[in-house]
PDB file of C-alpha atoms in Angstrom:
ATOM      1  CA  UNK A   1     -17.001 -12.225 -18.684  1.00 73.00           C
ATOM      2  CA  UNK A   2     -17.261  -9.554 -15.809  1.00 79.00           C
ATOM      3  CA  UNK A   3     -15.140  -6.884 -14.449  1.00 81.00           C
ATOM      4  CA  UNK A   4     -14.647  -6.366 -10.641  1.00 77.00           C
ATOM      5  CA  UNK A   5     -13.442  -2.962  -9.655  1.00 82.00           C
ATOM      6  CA  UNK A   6     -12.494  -3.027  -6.141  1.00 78.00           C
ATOM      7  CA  UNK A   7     -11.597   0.733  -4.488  1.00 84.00           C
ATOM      8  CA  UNK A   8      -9.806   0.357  -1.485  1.00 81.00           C
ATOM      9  CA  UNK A   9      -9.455   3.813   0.352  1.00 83.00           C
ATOM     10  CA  UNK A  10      -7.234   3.635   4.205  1.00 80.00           C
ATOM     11  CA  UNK A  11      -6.518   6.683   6.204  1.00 82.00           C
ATOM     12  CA  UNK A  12      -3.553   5.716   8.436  1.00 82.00           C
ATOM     13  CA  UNK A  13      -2.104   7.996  11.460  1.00 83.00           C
ATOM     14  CA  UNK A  14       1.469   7.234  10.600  1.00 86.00           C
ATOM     15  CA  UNK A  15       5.065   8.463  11.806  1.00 88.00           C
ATOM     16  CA  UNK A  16       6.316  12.171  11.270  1.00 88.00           C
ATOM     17  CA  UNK A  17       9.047  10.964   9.358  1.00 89.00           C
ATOM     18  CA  UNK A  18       6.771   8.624   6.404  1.00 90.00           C
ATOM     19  CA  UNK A  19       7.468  10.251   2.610  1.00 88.00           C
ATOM     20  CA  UNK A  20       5.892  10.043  -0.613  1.00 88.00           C
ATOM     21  CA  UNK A  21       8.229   9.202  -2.920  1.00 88.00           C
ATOM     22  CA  UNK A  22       7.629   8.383  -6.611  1.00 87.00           C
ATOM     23  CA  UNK A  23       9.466   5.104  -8.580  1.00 89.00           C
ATOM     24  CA  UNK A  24      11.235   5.946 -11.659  1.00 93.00           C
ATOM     25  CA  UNK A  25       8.444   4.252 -13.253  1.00 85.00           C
ATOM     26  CA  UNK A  26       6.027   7.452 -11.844  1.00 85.00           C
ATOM     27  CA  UNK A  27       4.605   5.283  -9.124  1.00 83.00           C
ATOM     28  CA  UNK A  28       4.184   6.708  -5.552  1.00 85.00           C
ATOM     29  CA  UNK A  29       5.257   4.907  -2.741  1.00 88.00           C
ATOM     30  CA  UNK A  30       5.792   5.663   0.909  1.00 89.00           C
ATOM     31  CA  UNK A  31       9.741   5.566   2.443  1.00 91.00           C
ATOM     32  CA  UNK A  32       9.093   4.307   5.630  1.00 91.00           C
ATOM     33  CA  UNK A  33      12.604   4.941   6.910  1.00 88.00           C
ATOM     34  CA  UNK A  34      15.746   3.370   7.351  1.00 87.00           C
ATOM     35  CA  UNK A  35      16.100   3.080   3.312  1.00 90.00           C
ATOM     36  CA  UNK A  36      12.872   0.981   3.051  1.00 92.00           C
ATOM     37  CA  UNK A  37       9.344   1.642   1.169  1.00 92.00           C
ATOM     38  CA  UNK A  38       5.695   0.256   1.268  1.00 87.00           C
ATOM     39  CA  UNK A  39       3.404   0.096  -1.580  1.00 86.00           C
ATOM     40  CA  UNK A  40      -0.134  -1.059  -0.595  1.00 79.00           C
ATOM     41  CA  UNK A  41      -1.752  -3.399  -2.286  1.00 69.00           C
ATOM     42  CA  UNK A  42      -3.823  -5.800  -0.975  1.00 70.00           C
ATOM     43  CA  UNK A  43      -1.713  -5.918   1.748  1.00 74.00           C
ATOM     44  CA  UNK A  44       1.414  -3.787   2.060  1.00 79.00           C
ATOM     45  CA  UNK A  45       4.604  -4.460  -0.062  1.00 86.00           C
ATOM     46  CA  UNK A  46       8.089  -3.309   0.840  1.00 89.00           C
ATOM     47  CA  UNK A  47      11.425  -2.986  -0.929  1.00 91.00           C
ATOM     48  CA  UNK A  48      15.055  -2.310   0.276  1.00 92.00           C
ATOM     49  CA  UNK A  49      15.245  -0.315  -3.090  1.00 92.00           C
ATOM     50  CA  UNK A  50      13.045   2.442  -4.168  1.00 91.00           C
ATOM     51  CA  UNK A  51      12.980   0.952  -8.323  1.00 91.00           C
ATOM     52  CA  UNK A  52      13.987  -2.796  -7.314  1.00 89.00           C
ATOM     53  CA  UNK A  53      11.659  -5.983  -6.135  1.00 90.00           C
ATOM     54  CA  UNK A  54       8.662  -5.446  -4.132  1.00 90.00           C
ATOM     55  CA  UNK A  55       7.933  -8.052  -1.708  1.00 89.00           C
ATOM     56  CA  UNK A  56       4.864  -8.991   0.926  1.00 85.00           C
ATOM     57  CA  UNK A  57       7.625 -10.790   3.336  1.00 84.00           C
ATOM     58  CA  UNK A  58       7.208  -7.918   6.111  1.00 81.00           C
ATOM     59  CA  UNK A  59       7.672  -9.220   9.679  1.00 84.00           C
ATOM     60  CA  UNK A  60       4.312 -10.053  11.072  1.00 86.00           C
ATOM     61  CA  UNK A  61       4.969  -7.179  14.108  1.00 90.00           C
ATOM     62  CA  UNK A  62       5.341  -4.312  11.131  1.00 88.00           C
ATOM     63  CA  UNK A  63       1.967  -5.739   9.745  1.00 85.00           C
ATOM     64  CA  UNK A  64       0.228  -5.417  12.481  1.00 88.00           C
ATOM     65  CA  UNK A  65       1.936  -2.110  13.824  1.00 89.00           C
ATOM     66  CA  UNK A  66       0.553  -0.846  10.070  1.00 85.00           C
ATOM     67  CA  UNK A  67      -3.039  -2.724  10.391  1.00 84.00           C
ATOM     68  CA  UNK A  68      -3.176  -0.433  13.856  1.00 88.00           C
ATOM     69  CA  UNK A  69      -2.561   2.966  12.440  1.00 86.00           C
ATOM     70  CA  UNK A  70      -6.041   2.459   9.824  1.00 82.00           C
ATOM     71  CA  UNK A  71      -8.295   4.846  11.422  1.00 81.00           C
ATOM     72  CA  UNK A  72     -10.809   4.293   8.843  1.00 78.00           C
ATOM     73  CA  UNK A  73     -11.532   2.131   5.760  1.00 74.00           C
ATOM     74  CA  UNK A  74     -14.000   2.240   2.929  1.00 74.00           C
ATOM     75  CA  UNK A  75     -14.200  -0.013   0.197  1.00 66.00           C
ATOM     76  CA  UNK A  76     -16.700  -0.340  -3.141  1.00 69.00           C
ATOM     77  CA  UNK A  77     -17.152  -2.634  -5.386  1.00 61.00           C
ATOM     78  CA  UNK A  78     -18.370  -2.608  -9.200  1.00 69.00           C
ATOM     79  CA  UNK A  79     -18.898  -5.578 -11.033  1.00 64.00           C
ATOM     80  CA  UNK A  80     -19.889  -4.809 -14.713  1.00 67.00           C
ATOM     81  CA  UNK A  81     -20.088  -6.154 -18.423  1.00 74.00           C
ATOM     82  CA  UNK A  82     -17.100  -6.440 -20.300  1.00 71.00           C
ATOM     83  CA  UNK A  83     -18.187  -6.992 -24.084  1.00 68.00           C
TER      84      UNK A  83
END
């Protein structure tokens, strides 16, 4: 068996009013306005409620506004041993 590490690192220009804000769970996350966070994952997942469900089901025009503001990307990948 192998392990795949995958480091994902975006630097977005984003809107003045964007937040960190941290879950009750210690997580951060960023309020995007208008009571609604992103988490980014893979791709980015949103929530009407800062501790409730987390969902990919963003309207394709926020996905892409989002996928504009990257003004750089780097990824790495490991894949090691796992005895």
């Amino acid at each position: 068996m192998k392990r795949l590490s995958v480091t994902i690192k975006l630097e977005l220009e984003v809107p003045d009013d964007w937040e960190l804000r941290k879950t009750s769970e210690g997580f951060d996350v960023v309020q995007i306005g208008e009571g609604r966070y992103m988490d980014m994952s893979f791709e980015p997942l949103l929530s009407d409620d800062l501790d409730g469900m987390w969902t990919d089901s963003a309207e394709d025009g926020f996905l892409n506004e989002v996928l504009d503001m990257v003004e750089s990307e780097q990824i790495s990948y490991t894949l090691s041993t796992v005895h």
